[in-house]
Coordinates of C-alpha atoms and ligand atoms in Angstrom, one line a residue:
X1 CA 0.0 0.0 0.0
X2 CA 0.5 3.7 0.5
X3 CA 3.1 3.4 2.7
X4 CA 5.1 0.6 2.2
X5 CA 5.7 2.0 -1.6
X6 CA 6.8 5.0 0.1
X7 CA 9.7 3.6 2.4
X8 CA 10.6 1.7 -0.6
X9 CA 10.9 4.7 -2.4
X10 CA 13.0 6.2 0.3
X11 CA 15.1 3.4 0.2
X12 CA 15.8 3.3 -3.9
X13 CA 16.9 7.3 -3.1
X14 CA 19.1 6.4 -0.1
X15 CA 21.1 3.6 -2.0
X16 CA 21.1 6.7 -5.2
X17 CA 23.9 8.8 -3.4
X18 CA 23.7 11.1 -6.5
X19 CA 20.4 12.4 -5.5
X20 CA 20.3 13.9 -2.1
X21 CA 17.4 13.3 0.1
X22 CA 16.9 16.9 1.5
X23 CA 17.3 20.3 0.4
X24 CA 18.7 22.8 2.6
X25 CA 17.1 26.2 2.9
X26 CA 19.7 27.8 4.8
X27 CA 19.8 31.9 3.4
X28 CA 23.7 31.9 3.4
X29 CA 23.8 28.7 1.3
X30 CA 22.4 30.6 -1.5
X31 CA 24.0 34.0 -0.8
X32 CA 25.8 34.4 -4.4
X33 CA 25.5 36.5 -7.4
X34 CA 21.8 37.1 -9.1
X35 CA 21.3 34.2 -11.3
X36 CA 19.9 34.4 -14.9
X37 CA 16.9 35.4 -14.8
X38 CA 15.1 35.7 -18.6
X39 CA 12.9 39.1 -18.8
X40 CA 9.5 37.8 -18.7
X41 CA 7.0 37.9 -21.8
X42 CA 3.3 37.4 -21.6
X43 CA 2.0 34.8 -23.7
X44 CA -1.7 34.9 -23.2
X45 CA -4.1 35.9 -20.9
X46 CA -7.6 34.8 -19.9
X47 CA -10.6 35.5 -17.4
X48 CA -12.3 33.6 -14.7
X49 CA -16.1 35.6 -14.7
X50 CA -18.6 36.4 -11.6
X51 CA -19.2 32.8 -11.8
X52 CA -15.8 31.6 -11.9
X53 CA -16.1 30.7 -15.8
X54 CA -13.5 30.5 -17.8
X55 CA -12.5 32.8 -20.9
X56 CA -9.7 32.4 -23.1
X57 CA -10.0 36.3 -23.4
X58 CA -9.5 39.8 -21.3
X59 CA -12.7 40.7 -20.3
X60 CA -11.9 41.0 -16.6
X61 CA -8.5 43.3 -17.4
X62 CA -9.3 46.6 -15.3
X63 CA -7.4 49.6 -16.1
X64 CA -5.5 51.4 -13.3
X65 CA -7.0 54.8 -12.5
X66 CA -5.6 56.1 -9.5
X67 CA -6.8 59.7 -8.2
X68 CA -5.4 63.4 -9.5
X69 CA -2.8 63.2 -6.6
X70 CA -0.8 60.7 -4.1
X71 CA -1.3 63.1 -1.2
X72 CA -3.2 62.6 2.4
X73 CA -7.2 61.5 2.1
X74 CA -8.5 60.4 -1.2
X75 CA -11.3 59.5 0.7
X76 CA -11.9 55.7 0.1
X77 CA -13.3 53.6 2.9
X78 CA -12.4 50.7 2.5
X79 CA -15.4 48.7 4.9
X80 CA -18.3 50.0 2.7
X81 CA -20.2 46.9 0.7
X82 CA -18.8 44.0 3.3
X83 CA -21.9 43.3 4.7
X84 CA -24.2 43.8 1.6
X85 CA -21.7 44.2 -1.6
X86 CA -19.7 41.0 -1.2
X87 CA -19.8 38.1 -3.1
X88 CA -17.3 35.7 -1.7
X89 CA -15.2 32.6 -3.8
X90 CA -15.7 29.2 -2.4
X91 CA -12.7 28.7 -0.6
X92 CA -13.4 25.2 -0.1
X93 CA -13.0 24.4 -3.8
X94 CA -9.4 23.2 -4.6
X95 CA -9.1 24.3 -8.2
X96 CA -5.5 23.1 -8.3
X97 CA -4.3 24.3 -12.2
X98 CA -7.7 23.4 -13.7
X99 CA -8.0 27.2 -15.0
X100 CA -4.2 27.4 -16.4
X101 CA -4.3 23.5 -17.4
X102 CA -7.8 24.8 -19.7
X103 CA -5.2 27.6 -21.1
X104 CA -2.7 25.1 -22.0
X105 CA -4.8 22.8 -23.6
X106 CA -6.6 25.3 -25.5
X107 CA -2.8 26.8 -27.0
X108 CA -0.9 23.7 -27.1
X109 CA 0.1 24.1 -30.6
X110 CA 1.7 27.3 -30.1
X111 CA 3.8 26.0 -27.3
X112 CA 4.5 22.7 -28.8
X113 CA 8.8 22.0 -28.8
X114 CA 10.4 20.3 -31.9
X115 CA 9.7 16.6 -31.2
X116 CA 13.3 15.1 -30.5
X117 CA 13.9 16.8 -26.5
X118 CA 10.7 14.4 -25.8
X119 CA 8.9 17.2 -24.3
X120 CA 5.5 18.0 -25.4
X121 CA 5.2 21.3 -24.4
X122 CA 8.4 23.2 -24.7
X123 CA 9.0 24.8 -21.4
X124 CA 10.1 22.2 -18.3
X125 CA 8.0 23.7 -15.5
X126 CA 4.5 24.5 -15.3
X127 CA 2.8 26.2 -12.4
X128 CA 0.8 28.9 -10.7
X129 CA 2.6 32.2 -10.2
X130 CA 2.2 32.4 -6.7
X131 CA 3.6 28.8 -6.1
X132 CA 7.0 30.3 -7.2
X133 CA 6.1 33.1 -4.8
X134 CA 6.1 31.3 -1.7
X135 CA 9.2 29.1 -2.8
X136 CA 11.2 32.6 -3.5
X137 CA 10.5 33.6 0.5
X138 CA 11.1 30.2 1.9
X139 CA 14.8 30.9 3.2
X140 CA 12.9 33.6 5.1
X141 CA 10.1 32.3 5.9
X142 CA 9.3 31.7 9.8
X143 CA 5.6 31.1 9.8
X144 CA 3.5 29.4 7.0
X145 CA 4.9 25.6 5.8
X146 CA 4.1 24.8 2.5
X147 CA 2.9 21.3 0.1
X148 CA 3.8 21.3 -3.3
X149 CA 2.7 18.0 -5.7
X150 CA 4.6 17.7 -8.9
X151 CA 4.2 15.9 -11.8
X152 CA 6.3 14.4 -14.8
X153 CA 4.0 14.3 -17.9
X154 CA 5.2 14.2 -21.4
X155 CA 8.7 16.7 -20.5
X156 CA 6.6 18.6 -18.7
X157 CA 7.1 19.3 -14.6
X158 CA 3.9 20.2 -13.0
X159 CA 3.4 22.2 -10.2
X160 CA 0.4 22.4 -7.9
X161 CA 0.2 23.1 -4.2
X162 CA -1.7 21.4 -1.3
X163 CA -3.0 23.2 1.5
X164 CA -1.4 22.1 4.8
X165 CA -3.5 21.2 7.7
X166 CA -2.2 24.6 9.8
X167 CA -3.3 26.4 6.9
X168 CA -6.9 24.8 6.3
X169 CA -7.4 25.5 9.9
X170 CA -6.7 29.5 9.4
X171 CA -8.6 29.2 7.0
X172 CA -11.5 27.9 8.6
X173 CA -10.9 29.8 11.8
X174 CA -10.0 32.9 10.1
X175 CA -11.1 35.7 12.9
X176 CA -13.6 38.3 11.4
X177 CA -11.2 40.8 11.8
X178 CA -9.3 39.1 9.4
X179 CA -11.9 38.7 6.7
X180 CA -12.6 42.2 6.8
X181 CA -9.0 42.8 6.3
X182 CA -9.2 40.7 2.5
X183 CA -12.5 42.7 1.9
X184 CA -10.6 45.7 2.1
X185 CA -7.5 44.8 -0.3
X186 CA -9.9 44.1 -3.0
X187 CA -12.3 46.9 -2.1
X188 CA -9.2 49.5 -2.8
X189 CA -9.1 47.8 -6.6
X190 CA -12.6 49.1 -6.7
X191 CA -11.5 52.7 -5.9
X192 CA -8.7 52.6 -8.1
X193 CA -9.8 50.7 -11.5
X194 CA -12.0 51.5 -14.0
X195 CA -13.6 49.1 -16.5
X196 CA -12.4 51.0 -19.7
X197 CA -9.0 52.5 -20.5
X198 CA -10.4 56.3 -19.7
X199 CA -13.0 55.2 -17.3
X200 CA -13.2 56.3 -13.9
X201 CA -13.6 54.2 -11.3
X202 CA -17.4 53.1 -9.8
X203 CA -16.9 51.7 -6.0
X204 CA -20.9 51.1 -6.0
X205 CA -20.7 47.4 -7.0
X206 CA -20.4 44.6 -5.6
X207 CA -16.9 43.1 -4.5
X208 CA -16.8 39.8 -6.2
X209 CA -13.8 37.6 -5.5
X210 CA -14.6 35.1 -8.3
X211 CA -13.8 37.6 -11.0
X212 CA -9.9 37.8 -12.0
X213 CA -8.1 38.3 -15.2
X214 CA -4.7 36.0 -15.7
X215 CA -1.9 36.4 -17.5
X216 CA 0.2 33.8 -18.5
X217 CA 3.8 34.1 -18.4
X218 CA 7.2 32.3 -20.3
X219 CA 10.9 32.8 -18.9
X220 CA 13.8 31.1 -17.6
X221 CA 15.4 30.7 -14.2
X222 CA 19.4 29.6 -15.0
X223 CA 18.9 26.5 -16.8
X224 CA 14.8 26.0 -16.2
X225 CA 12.7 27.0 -18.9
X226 CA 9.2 27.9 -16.9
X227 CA 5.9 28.7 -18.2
X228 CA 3.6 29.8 -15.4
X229 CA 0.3 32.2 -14.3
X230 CA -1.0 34.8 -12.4
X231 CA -3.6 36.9 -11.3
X232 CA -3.4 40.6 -12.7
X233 CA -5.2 43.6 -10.6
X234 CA -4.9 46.2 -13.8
X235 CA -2.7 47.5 -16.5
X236 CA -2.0 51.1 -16.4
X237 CA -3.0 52.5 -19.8
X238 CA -0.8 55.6 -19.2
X239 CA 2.6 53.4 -17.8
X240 CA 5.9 54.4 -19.2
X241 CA 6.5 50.8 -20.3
X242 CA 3.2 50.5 -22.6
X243 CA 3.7 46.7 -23.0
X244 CA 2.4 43.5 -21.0
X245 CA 3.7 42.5 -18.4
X246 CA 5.6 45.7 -18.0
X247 CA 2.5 47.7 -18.1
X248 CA 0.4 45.5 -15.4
X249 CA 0.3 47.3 -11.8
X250 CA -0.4 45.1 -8.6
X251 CA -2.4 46.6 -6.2
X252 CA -1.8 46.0 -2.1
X253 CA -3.3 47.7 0.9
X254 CA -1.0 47.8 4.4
X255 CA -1.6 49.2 7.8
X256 CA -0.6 53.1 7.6
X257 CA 3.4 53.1 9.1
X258 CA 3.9 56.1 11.5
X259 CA 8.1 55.5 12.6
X260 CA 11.0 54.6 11.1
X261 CA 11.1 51.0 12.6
X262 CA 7.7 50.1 11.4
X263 CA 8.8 51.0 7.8
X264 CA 11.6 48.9 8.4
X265 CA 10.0 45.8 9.7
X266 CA 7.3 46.5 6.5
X267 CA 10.4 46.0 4.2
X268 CA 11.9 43.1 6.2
X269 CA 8.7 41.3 6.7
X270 CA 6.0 42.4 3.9
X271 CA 8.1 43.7 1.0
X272 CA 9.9 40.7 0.2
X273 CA 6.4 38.6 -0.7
X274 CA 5.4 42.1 -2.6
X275 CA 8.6 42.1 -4.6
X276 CA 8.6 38.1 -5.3
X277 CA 5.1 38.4 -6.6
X278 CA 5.4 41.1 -8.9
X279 CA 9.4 40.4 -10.1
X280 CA 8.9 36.7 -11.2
X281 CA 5.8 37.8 -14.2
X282 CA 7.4 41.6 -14.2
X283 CA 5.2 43.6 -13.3
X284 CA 6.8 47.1 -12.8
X285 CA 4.5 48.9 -10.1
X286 CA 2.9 48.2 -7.1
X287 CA 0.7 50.1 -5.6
X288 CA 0.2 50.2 -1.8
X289 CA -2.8 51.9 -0.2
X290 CA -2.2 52.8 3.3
X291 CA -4.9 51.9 5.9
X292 CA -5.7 54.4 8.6
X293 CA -7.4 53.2 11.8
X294 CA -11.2 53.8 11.0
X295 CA -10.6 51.9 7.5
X296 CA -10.0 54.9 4.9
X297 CA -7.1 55.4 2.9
X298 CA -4.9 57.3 4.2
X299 CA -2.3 57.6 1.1
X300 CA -1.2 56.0 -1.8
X301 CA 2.6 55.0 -2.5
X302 CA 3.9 53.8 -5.5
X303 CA 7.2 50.9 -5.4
X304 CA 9.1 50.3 -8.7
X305 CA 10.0 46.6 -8.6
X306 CA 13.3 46.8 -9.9
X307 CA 14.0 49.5 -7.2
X308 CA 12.8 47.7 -4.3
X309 CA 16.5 46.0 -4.2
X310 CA 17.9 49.3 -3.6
X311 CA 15.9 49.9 -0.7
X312 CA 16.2 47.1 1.2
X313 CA 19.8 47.1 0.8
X314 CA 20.7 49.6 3.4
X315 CA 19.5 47.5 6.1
X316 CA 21.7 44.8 6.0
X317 CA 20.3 42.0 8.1
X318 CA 17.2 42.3 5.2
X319 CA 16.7 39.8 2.7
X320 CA 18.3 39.3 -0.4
X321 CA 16.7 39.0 -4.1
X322 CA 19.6 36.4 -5.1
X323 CA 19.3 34.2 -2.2
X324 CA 15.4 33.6 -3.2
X325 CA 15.7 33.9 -6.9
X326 CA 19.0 31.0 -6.1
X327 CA 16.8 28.9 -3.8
X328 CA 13.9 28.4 -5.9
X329 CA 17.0 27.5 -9.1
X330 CA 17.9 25.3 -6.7
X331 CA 14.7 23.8 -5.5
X332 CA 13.5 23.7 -9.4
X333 CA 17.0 21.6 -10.0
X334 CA 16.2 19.5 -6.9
X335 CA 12.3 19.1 -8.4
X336 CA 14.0 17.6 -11.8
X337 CA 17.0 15.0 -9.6
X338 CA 13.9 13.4 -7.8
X339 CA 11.0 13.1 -10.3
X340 CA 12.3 11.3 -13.6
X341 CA 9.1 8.6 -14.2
X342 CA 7.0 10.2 -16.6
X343 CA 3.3 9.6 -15.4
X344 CA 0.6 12.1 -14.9
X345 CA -0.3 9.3 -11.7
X346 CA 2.4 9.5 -9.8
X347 CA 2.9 12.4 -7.2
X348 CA 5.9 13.5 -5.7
X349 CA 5.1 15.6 -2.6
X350 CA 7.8 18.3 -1.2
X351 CA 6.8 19.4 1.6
X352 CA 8.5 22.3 4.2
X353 CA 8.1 23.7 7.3
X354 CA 10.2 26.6 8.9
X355 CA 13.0 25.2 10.7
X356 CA 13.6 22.1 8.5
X357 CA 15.1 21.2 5.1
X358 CA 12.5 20.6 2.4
X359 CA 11.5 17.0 2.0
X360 CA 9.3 14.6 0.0
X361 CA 7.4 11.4 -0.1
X362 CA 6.1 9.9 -3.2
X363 CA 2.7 8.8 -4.0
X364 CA 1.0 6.3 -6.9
X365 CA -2.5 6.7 -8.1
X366 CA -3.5 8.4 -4.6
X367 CA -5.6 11.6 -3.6
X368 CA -2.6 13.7 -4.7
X369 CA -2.7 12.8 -8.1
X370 CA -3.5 16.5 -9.2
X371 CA -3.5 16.2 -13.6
X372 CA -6.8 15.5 -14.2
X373 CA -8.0 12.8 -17.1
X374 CA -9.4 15.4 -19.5
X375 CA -5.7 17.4 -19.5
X376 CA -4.3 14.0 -20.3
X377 CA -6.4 13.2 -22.6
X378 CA -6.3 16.6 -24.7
X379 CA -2.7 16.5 -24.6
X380 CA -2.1 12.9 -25.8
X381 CA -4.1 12.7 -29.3
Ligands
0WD1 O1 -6.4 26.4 -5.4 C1 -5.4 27.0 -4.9 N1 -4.8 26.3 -3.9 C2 -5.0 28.3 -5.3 C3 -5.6 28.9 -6.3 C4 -3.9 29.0 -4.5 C5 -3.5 30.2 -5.1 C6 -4.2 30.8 -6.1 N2 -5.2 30.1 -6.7 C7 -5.8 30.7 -7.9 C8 -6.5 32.0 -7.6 O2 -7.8 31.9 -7.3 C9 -6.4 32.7 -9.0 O3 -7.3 32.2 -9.9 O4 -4.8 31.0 -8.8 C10 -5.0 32.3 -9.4 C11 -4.1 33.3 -8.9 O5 -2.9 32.8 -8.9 P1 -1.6 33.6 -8.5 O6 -1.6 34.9 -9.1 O7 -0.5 32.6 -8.8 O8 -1.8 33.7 -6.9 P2 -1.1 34.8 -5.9 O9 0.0 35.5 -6.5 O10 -1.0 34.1 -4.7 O11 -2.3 35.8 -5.7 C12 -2.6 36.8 -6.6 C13 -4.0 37.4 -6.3 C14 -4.2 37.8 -4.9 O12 -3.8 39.1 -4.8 P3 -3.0 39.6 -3.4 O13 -2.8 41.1 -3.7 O14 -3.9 39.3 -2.3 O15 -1.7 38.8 -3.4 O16 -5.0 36.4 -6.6 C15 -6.0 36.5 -5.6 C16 -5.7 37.6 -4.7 O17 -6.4 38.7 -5.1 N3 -6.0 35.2 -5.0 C17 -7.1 34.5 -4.8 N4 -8.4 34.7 -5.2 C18 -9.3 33.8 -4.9 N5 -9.0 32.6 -4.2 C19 -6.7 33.3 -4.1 C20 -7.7 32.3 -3.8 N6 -7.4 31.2 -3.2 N7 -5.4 33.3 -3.9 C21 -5.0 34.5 -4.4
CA2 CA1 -3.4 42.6 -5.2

């Protein structure tokens, strides 16, 4: 059973002394130069609707609208609609890639490799955007573990994370206070986006959290080509770098920072899952509205991600860029060592928690197999 194949497993890897077992996540370990990282390029884009429907098309893109100036006040409350304009996603619903996997299969022909590298698709990772996120920050991570299932099918790694048991019980014990936190990040979009390029923005509607727009992203970490996507907040149609994903602005709400130490614990603590998110698809901007006490926006402030290395970098007990951009090259190299058996039913599970190494157990035909038979079928006429 289960298990059994497991330990056996463990033992075929032991007697492998090629392949190590662990992978350390120790910061210094990876403190060395920036590694190659390809500039990003969108490759398509599509839109999950008020009902969660897919749409191989950009009709949920917003466009960026921000008001005349980034002074004190613009006067956004950010609490108004949670109790009667707030139409929440099923959180209970694992979509897994399904949405991305429905992209792929849809566009397969224009990522299909010349036949002889025995890889269907020509790219060696495939994956959600903010998968890569939480590997980036795992050297300095201290709080949240993380599950992530792969899968070796046709060339092709797949990525697809599992929700640990701490995390499913935040999630179902997530205080109110909480809750009305999210409400309020994606209430600011509605102050700030409007639904055409010279539009201004209507915070009326409803806040639904089933409606996003995805791009879908191709680029290369040192020697792993990855094709990966993520969910957009808007594109600014007046950004000095007019192009996708250049153009695309992320949009963030934090807790208004009154000292210098609280600035500088926002940069230790906050602004390294800011910048991971927006670098890996290159975005350029972020946008962070700043929360005052009663739940209004106090101010706006604008971060260039390529300049957040610059500030971070006087303070030097800080994170690094490299060391995550060299951990997840790493963990990517270590994902390809371990899983060589092409099968969309087999499931090898890495798993992490803060304080240990990452691990992994491996699993046949079980409740982790994550590709589902339609995907496999579409991509094996
Ligand atoms: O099924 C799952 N386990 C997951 C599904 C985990 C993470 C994401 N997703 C889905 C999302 O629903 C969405 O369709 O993947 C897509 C987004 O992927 P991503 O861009 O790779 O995710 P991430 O970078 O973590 O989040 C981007 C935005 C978030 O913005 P903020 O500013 O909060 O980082 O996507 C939204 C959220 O607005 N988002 C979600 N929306 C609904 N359900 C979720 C979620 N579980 N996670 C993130
Ligand atoms: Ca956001």
């Amino acid at each position: 059973d289960e298990d059994a194949r497991e330990e056996s497993a463990v033992k075929s890897q032991r007697s492998n002394a090629k392949t190590p077992l662990t992978l350390p996540i120790t910061p210094s370990r990876y403190d060395a130069p920036f590694p190659f990282y390809r500039r990003p390029a969108e490759v398509g884009r599509f839109s999950l609707d008020s009902q969660r429907c897919y749409h191989g098309d950009a009709r949920q893109l917003r466009y960026y609208a921000p008001p005349p100036t980034e002074g004190p006040s613009p006067g956004f409350d950010l609490r108004d609609g949670y109790r009667d304009r707030y139409v929440q996603r099923d959180e209970s619903i694992r979509e897994g890639l399904e949405h991305l996997l429905q992209w792929i299969a849809q566009n397969q022909k224009q990522l299909q490799a010349a036949e002889e590298k025995g890889q269907l698709l020509n790219t060696d990772f495939v994956t959600w955007r903010g998968h890569l996120t939480k590997v980036l920050t795992t050297p300095y991570e201290k709080q949240d573990g993380w599950l992530l299932a792969v899968s070796l099918f046709r060339g092709t790694l797949y990525i697809s994370e599992f929700e640990t048991e701490s995390a499913r019980k935040q999630r179902e014990q997530r205080p109110e206070l909480l809750k009305e936190l999210t409400y309020m990040g994606y209430k600011f979009e509605h102050y700030v986006c409007a639904d055409t390029p010279d539009g201004i923005p209507d915070p009326t509607g409803v806040v639904n959290t089933n409606e996003g727009f995805c791009t879908v992203i191709r680029t290369r970490l040192g020697t792993h080509s990855l094709l990966f996507s993520g969910e957009v907040d808007c594109t600014d149609p007046r950004s000095p770098w007019p192009d996708p994903p250049s153009c695309y602005v992320e949009l963030k709400t934090s807790k208004v920072m009154h000292s210098p130490a609280q600035r500088k614990s926002f940069y230790r603590h906050k602004m390294i899952k800011w910048w991971a998110q927006s670098f890996l698809p290159g975005v350029s901007r972020i946008v962070a509205g700043y929360r005052g006490p009663d739940g209004s926006v106090v101010g706006l402030e604008t971060f260039e991600t390529m300049k957040i290395f610059q500030l971070i970098r006087e303070d030097p007990s800080c994170w690094k860029p490299a060391v995550c951009m060299n951990f997840c090259a790493a963990f990517l190299s270590f994902v390809k060592k371990v899983v060589t058996e092409d099968n969309p039913k087999l499931v090898h599970l890495f798993a992490w928690e803060p304080g240990h190494p990452v691990s992994f157990t491996v699993h046949r035909d079980s409740e982790y197999t994550f590709l589902p038979d339609w995907y496999v079928e579409a991509l094996s006429s």
